[in-house]
Amino acid sequence: MNQKAADANQAVIQVEMQVRGINGQVTLLSDRVQIKRAGAMARLTQSRNSEKDIPVAALSAVRVQLPGLLTNGYIRFYLSHGKQSDDTLVRAASDENTVLFNHRQFTKFANLKTAIEKKIAASQALTRAPVDFEQLDRLAEQYKQGLISRSEWISTKKKLLGL
């Protein structure tokens, strides 16, 4: 790969945020979330999971569980087409899509959650099907002529708009 191509790849994929937790580090890149594991706690809770890349387009949600008085909090990434497990701390600690954090790290993880949610929303907006305005016009005309009921008009319009 020549230098120009390498520079172009660097410009496209940039680190937007990086947060270190107890059993891993989460890096938000322009197109994906990267989880890296290192340290003793990572070996205890994630012995077989050392690194994972999750494309933003594959994410459906992000959840942050607040740390308790005697427990850690966690951030969990939910995949659009993945099996979701229950949300207990014990299961979260061993989940490959989860990183634990303590009280001092909470604010950074809350900010990370907000940034990722914005990227998920933007990604979902881009992947929506284009609106067929001609079909919307025909639907409105059918409603005006009394061929369909108001509830049929509203429900069909919502479907066409992807709402």
Coordinates of N, CA and C in Angstrom, one line a residue:
M1 N 0.9 -1.2 0.0 CA 0.0 0.0 0.0 C 0.9 1.2 0.0
N2 N 0.6 2.2 -0.9 CA 1.4 3.4 -1.0 C 1.0 4.3 0.2
Q3 N 1.8 5.4 0.3 CA 1.6 6.3 1.4 C 0.3 7.1 1.3
K4 N -0.1 7.4 0.1 CA -1.4 8.2 -0.1 C -2.6 7.3 0.3
A5 N -2.6 6.0 0.0 CA -3.7 5.1 0.4 C -3.7 4.9 1.9
A6 N -2.5 4.8 2.5 CA -2.4 4.7 3.9 C -3.0 5.9 4.6
D7 N -2.6 7.1 4.1 CA -3.1 8.4 4.7 C -4.6 8.5 4.5
A8 N -5.2 8.0 3.4 CA -6.6 8.1 3.1 C -7.3 7.2 4.1
N9 N -6.8 6.0 4.4 CA -7.4 5.1 5.4 C -7.4 5.7 6.8
Q10 N -6.3 6.4 7.1 CA -6.1 7.0 8.4 C -7.2 8.1 8.6
A11 N -7.4 8.9 7.5 CA -8.4 10.0 7.6 C -9.8 9.5 7.7
V12 N -10.1 8.4 7.1 CA -11.5 7.9 7.1 C -11.8 7.3 8.5
I13 N -10.9 6.5 9.1 CA -11.2 5.8 10.3 C -10.4 6.6 11.4
Q14 N -11.1 7.3 12.2 CA -10.4 8.1 13.3 C -11.0 7.7 14.6
V15 N -10.1 7.8 15.6 CA -10.6 7.6 17.0 C -11.3 8.8 17.5
E16 N -12.6 8.6 17.9 CA -13.4 9.7 18.4 C -13.4 9.7 19.9
M17 N -13.3 8.6 20.5 CA -13.3 8.5 22.0 C -12.7 7.2 22.4
Q18 N -12.0 7.3 23.6 CA -11.4 6.0 24.1 C -11.6 6.1 25.6
V19 N -12.1 5.0 26.2 CA -12.4 5.0 27.6 C -11.9 3.6 28.2
R20 N -11.1 3.7 29.2 CA -10.6 2.5 29.9 C -11.5 2.1 31.1
G21 N -11.9 0.8 31.1 CA -12.7 0.3 32.2 C -11.9 -0.7 33.0
I22 N -12.6 -1.5 33.8 CA -11.9 -2.4 34.7 C -11.4 -3.6 34.0
N23 N -12.2 -4.1 33.1 CA -11.8 -5.4 32.3 C -11.6 -5.1 30.8
G24 N -11.4 -3.9 30.4 CA -11.2 -3.6 29.0 C -11.3 -2.2 28.7
Q25 N -11.0 -1.9 27.4 CA -10.9 -0.5 26.9 C -11.9 -0.5 25.7
V26 N -12.7 0.6 25.7 CA -13.6 0.7 24.6 C -13.1 1.9 23.8
T27 N -13.0 1.7 22.5 CA -12.6 2.8 21.5 C -13.7 3.0 20.5
L28 N -14.2 4.2 20.4 CA -15.2 4.6 19.4 C -14.5 5.1 18.2
L29 N -14.6 4.4 17.1 CA -14.0 4.9 15.9 C -15.1 5.4 15.0
S30 N -14.8 6.0 13.9 CA -15.8 6.6 13.0 C -16.8 5.6 12.5
D31 N -16.4 4.3 12.4 CA -17.4 3.4 11.8 C -17.7 2.1 12.7
R32 N -17.0 2.1 13.9 CA -17.2 0.9 14.7 C -16.8 1.2 16.2
V33 N -17.2 0.2 17.0 CA -16.8 0.2 18.4 C -15.8 -0.9 18.6
Q34 N -14.6 -0.6 19.2 CA -13.6 -1.6 19.4 C -13.4 -1.9 20.9
I35 N -13.5 -3.2 21.3 CA -13.3 -3.6 22.7 C -11.9 -4.3 22.8
K36 N -11.0 -3.9 23.6 CA -9.7 -4.6 23.8 C -9.7 -5.0 25.3
R37 N -9.2 -6.2 25.5 CA -9.0 -6.7 26.9 C -7.6 -6.8 27.2
A38 N -7.3 -6.4 28.5 CA -5.9 -6.5 29.0 C -6.0 -6.4 30.5
G39 N -5.0 -7.0 31.2 CA -5.0 -7.0 32.6 C -5.6 -8.2 33.3
A40 N -5.4 -8.2 34.7 CA -5.8 -9.4 35.5 C -7.3 -9.5 35.5
M41 N -8.1 -8.5 35.6 CA -9.5 -8.6 35.6 C -10.1 -9.1 34.3
A42 N -9.5 -8.6 33.2 CA -9.9 -9.1 31.9 C -9.6 -10.6 31.8
R43 N -8.5 -11.1 32.3 CA -8.2 -12.5 32.2 C -9.2 -13.3 33.1
L44 N -9.6 -12.8 34.2 CA -10.6 -13.4 35.0 C -12.0 -13.5 34.4
T45 N -12.4 -12.4 33.8 CA -13.8 -12.3 33.3 C -13.9 -12.6 31.8
Q46 N -12.9 -12.4 31.1 CA -12.9 -12.5 29.6 C -11.8 -13.4 29.1
S47 N -11.5 -14.5 29.6 CA -10.4 -15.3 29.3 C -10.2 -15.6 27.8
R48 N -11.3 -15.8 27.1 CA -11.2 -16.2 25.7 C -11.5 -15.0 24.8
N49 N -11.8 -13.8 25.3 CA -12.2 -12.7 24.4 C -11.1 -11.6 24.6
S50 N -10.2 -11.5 23.6 CA -9.2 -10.5 23.8 C -9.5 -9.2 23.0
E51 N -10.1 -9.2 21.9 CA -10.4 -8.0 21.1 C -11.6 -8.3 20.3
K52 N -12.4 -7.2 20.1 CA -13.7 -7.4 19.3 C -14.0 -6.0 18.7
D53 N -14.3 -6.1 17.4 CA -14.8 -4.9 16.6 C -16.3 -5.1 16.3
I54 N -17.1 -4.1 16.7 CA -18.5 -4.1 16.4 C -18.8 -3.0 15.5
P55 N -19.2 -3.2 14.2 CA -19.6 -2.1 13.4 C -20.8 -1.4 14.0
V56 N -20.8 0.0 13.8 CA -21.9 0.8 14.4 C -23.3 0.3 13.8
A57 N -23.2 0.0 12.5 CA -24.5 -0.5 11.8 C -25.0 -1.7 12.4
A58 N -24.2 -2.5 13.1 CA -24.7 -3.8 13.7 C -25.2 -3.6 15.1
L59 N -25.1 -2.4 15.7 CA -25.6 -2.1 17.0 C -27.1 -1.7 17.0
S60 N -27.8 -2.2 18.0 CA -29.2 -1.7 18.1 C -29.4 -0.8 19.3
A61 N -28.5 -1.0 20.3 CA -28.6 -0.2 21.5 C -27.4 -0.3 22.4
V62 N -27.3 0.6 23.3 CA -26.2 0.6 24.3 C -26.8 0.8 25.7
R63 N -26.4 0.1 26.7 CA -26.9 0.2 28.0 C -25.8 0.5 29.0
V64 N -26.0 1.4 29.9 CA -25.1 1.6 31.0 C -25.8 1.3 32.3
Q65 N -25.2 0.4 33.1 CA -25.7 0.1 34.4 C -24.8 0.8 35.4
L66 N -25.5 1.6 36.2 CA -24.7 2.4 37.2 C -24.0 1.5 38.2
P67 N -22.9 1.9 38.7 CA -22.2 1.1 39.8 C -23.0 1.3 41.1
G68 N -23.0 0.3 41.9 CA -23.6 0.4 43.2 C -22.6 0.7 44.3
L69 N -23.0 0.7 45.5 CA -22.1 0.9 46.6 C -20.9 -0.1 46.6
L70 N -21.2 -1.3 46.4 CA -20.2 -2.4 46.4 C -20.0 -3.1 45.1
T71 N -20.6 -2.6 44.1 CA -20.5 -3.3 42.8 C -20.1 -2.3 41.7
N72 N -19.5 -2.9 40.6 CA -19.1 -2.2 39.5 C -20.3 -1.9 38.6
G73 N -20.2 -0.9 37.7 CA -21.2 -0.7 36.7 C -20.7 -1.4 35.4
Y74 N -21.5 -1.3 34.3 CA -21.0 -1.8 33.1 C -21.7 -1.1 31.9
I75 N -21.0 -1.2 30.8 CA -21.6 -0.8 29.5 C -21.8 -2.0 28.6
R76 N -22.9 -2.2 28.1 CA -23.2 -3.4 27.2 C -23.7 -2.9 25.9
F77 N -23.2 -3.6 24.9 CA -23.5 -3.3 23.5 C -24.5 -4.4 23.0
Y78 N -25.6 -4.0 22.5 CA -26.6 -4.9 22.0 C -26.6 -4.9 20.5
L79 N -26.5 -6.1 19.9 CA -26.4 -6.3 18.4 C -27.8 -6.4 17.8
S80 N -27.9 -5.9 16.6 CA -29.2 -5.9 15.9 C -29.7 -7.3 15.7
H81 N -28.8 -8.2 15.4 CA -29.2 -9.6 15.1 C -28.6 -10.6 16.1
G82 N -28.4 -10.2 17.3 CA -27.8 -11.1 18.3 C -28.7 -11.5 19.4
K83 N -28.3 -12.6 20.0 CA -29.1 -13.1 21.2 C -28.7 -12.2 22.4
Q84 N -29.8 -11.7 23.0 CA -29.6 -10.9 24.2 C -29.7 -11.7 25.5
S85 N -28.7 -11.6 26.3 CA -28.8 -12.3 27.6 C -29.3 -11.4 28.7
D86 N -29.6 -12.0 29.9 CA -30.2 -11.1 30.9 C -29.1 -10.1 31.4
D87 N -29.6 -9.2 32.2 CA -28.7 -8.1 32.6 C -28.2 -8.1 34.0
T88 N -27.8 -9.3 34.5 CA -27.2 -9.4 35.9 C -25.7 -9.1 35.8
L89 N -25.2 -8.5 36.8 CA -23.8 -8.2 36.8 C -22.9 -9.4 36.6
V90 N -23.2 -10.5 37.2 CA -22.4 -11.7 37.0 C -22.4 -12.1 35.5
R91 N -23.5 -12.1 34.8 CA -23.5 -12.5 33.4 C -22.8 -11.4 32.6
A92 N -23.0 -10.1 33.0 CA -22.4 -9.0 32.2 C -20.9 -9.1 32.3
A93 N -20.4 -9.5 33.4 CA -18.9 -9.6 33.6 C -18.3 -10.5 32.6
S94 N -19.0 -11.6 32.2 CA -18.4 -12.6 31.3 C -18.9 -12.4 29.8
D95 N -19.8 -11.4 29.6 CA -20.3 -11.2 28.2 C -19.3 -10.4 27.4
E96 N -19.1 -10.9 26.2 CA -18.0 -10.3 25.3 C -18.3 -8.9 24.8
N97 N -19.6 -8.5 24.9 CA -20.0 -7.2 24.5 C -20.2 -6.2 25.7
T98 N -19.6 -6.5 26.8 CA -19.7 -5.7 28.0 C -18.3 -5.4 28.6
V99 N -18.2 -4.2 29.1 CA -17.0 -3.7 29.8 C -17.4 -3.2 31.2
L100 N -16.7 -3.6 32.2 CA -17.0 -3.2 33.6 C -16.3 -1.9 33.8
F101 N -16.9 -1.0 34.7 CA -16.2 0.2 35.2 C -16.6 0.5 36.6
N102 N -15.8 1.4 37.3 CA -16.1 1.8 38.6 C -16.7 3.2 38.7
H103 N -16.9 3.6 39.9 CA -17.6 5.0 40.2 C -16.8 6.1 39.5
R104 N -15.5 6.1 39.6 CA -14.7 7.2 39.0 C -14.8 7.2 37.5
Q105 N -15.0 6.1 36.9 CA -15.1 6.0 35.4 C -16.5 6.2 34.8
F106 N -17.5 6.3 35.7 CA -18.9 6.3 35.2 C -19.1 7.5 34.2
T107 N -18.7 8.7 34.5 CA -19.0 9.8 33.6 C -18.4 9.6 32.2
K108 N -17.2 9.1 32.1 CA -16.6 8.8 30.8 C -17.4 7.8 30.0
F109 N -17.9 6.8 30.7 CA -18.7 5.8 30.1 C -20.1 6.3 29.7
A110 N -20.7 7.2 30.5 CA -22.0 7.8 30.2 C -21.8 8.7 28.9
N111 N -20.7 9.4 28.8 CA -20.4 10.2 27.6 C -20.2 9.3 26.4
L112 N -19.5 8.2 26.6 CA -19.3 7.2 25.5 C -20.7 6.7 25.0
K113 N -21.6 6.4 25.9 CA -22.9 5.8 25.6 C -23.6 6.9 24.7
T114 N -23.6 8.1 25.1 CA -24.3 9.2 24.4 C -23.7 9.3 22.9
A115 N -22.4 9.3 22.8 CA -21.8 9.4 21.5 C -22.1 8.2 20.6
I116 N -22.2 7.0 21.2 CA -22.5 5.8 20.4 C -23.9 5.8 20.0
E117 N -24.8 6.3 20.9 CA -26.3 6.3 20.5 C -26.5 7.3 19.4
K118 N -25.8 8.4 19.3 CA -25.9 9.3 18.2 C -25.4 8.7 16.9
K119 N -24.4 7.9 17.0 CA -23.9 7.2 15.8 C -24.9 6.1 15.3
I120 N -25.5 5.4 16.3 CA -26.5 4.4 15.9 C -27.7 5.1 15.2
A121 N -28.1 6.2 15.8 CA -29.3 6.9 15.2 C -28.9 7.4 13.8
A122 N -27.7 7.9 13.6 CA -27.3 8.4 12.3 C -27.2 7.2 11.3
S123 N -26.7 6.1 11.8 CA -26.6 4.9 10.9 C -27.9 4.3 10.5
Q124 N -28.9 4.3 11.4 CA -30.2 3.8 11.1 C -30.9 4.8 10.1
A125 N -30.7 6.1 10.3 CA -31.3 7.0 9.3 C -30.8 6.8 7.9
L126 N -29.5 6.5 7.8 CA -28.9 6.3 6.5 C -29.4 5.0 5.8
T127 N -29.7 4.0 6.7 CA -30.1 2.7 6.1 C -31.6 2.6 5.8
R128 N -32.4 3.6 6.2 CA -33.8 3.5 5.9 C -34.0 3.6 4.4
A129 N -35.1 2.9 4.0 CA -35.4 2.9 2.6 C -35.9 4.3 2.2
P130 N -35.6 4.7 1.0 CA -36.1 6.0 0.5 C -37.6 6.1 0.5
V131 N -38.1 7.2 0.8 CA -39.6 7.4 0.8 C -40.1 7.5 -0.6
D132 N -41.2 6.8 -0.9 CA -41.8 6.8 -2.2 C -43.0 7.9 -2.1
F133 N -42.7 9.1 -2.6 CA -43.6 10.2 -2.5 C -44.8 10.0 -3.4
E134 N -44.6 9.4 -4.5 CA -45.7 9.1 -5.4 C -46.8 8.2 -4.7
Q135 N -46.3 7.2 -4.0 CA -47.2 6.3 -3.3 C -47.9 7.0 -2.2
L136 N -47.2 7.9 -1.5 CA -47.8 8.8 -0.5 C -48.9 9.6 -1.1
D137 N -48.6 10.2 -2.2 CA -49.7 11.1 -2.9 C -50.9 10.2 -3.2
R138 N -50.7 9.0 -3.8 CA -51.8 8.2 -4.1 C -52.6 7.8 -2.9
L139 N -51.9 7.5 -1.8 CA -52.6 7.2 -0.6 C -53.4 8.3 -0.1
A140 N -52.9 9.6 -0.1 CA -53.6 10.7 0.3 C -54.8 10.9 -0.5
E141 N -54.7 10.7 -1.8 CA -55.8 10.9 -2.7 C -56.9 9.8 -2.4
Q142 N -56.5 8.6 -2.1 CA -57.5 7.6 -1.8 C -58.3 7.9 -0.5
Y143 N -57.5 8.5 0.4 CA -58.2 9.0 1.7 C -59.2 10.1 1.4
K144 N -58.8 11.1 0.6 CA -59.7 12.2 0.3 C -60.9 11.7 -0.5
Q145 N -60.8 10.7 -1.3 CA -61.9 10.2 -2.0 C -62.8 9.2 -1.2
G146 N -62.4 8.9 0.0 CA -63.1 8.1 0.9 C -62.9 6.6 0.6
L147 N -61.9 6.2 -0.1 CA -61.7 4.8 -0.5 C -61.0 4.1 0.7
I148 N -60.3 4.8 1.6 CA -59.7 4.1 2.7 C -60.1 5.0 4.0
S149 N -60.1 4.3 5.1 CA -60.4 5.0 6.4 C -59.2 5.8 6.9
R150 N -59.5 6.7 7.8 CA -58.4 7.5 8.4 C -57.4 6.6 9.1
S151 N -57.8 5.6 9.8 CA -56.8 4.7 10.5 C -55.9 4.0 9.5
E152 N -56.5 3.5 8.3 CA -55.8 2.9 7.3 C -54.8 3.8 6.7
W153 N -55.2 5.1 6.5 CA -54.4 6.1 5.9 C -53.2 6.4 6.8
I154 N -53.4 6.6 8.1 CA -52.3 6.9 9.0 C -51.4 5.7 9.2
S155 N -51.9 4.5 9.3 CA -51.0 3.3 9.5 C -50.1 3.1 8.3
T156 N -50.7 3.2 7.1 CA -50.0 3.0 5.9 C -49.0 4.1 5.6
K157 N -49.3 5.3 6.0 CA -48.4 6.4 5.8 C -47.2 6.2 6.8
K158 N -47.4 5.8 8.0 CA -46.3 5.5 8.9 C -45.4 4.4 8.4
K159 N -46.0 3.4 7.8 CA -45.1 2.3 7.2 C -44.3 2.8 6.1
L160 N -44.9 3.7 5.2 CA -44.1 4.2 4.1 C -43.0 5.1 4.5
L161 N -43.2 5.8 5.6 CA -42.2 6.8 6.1 C -41.2 6.1 7.1
G162 N -41.4 4.8 7.4 CA -40.5 4.1 8.2 C -40.6 4.5 9.7
L163 N -41.8 4.9 10.1 CA -42.0 5.3 11.5 C -42.6 4.2 12.3

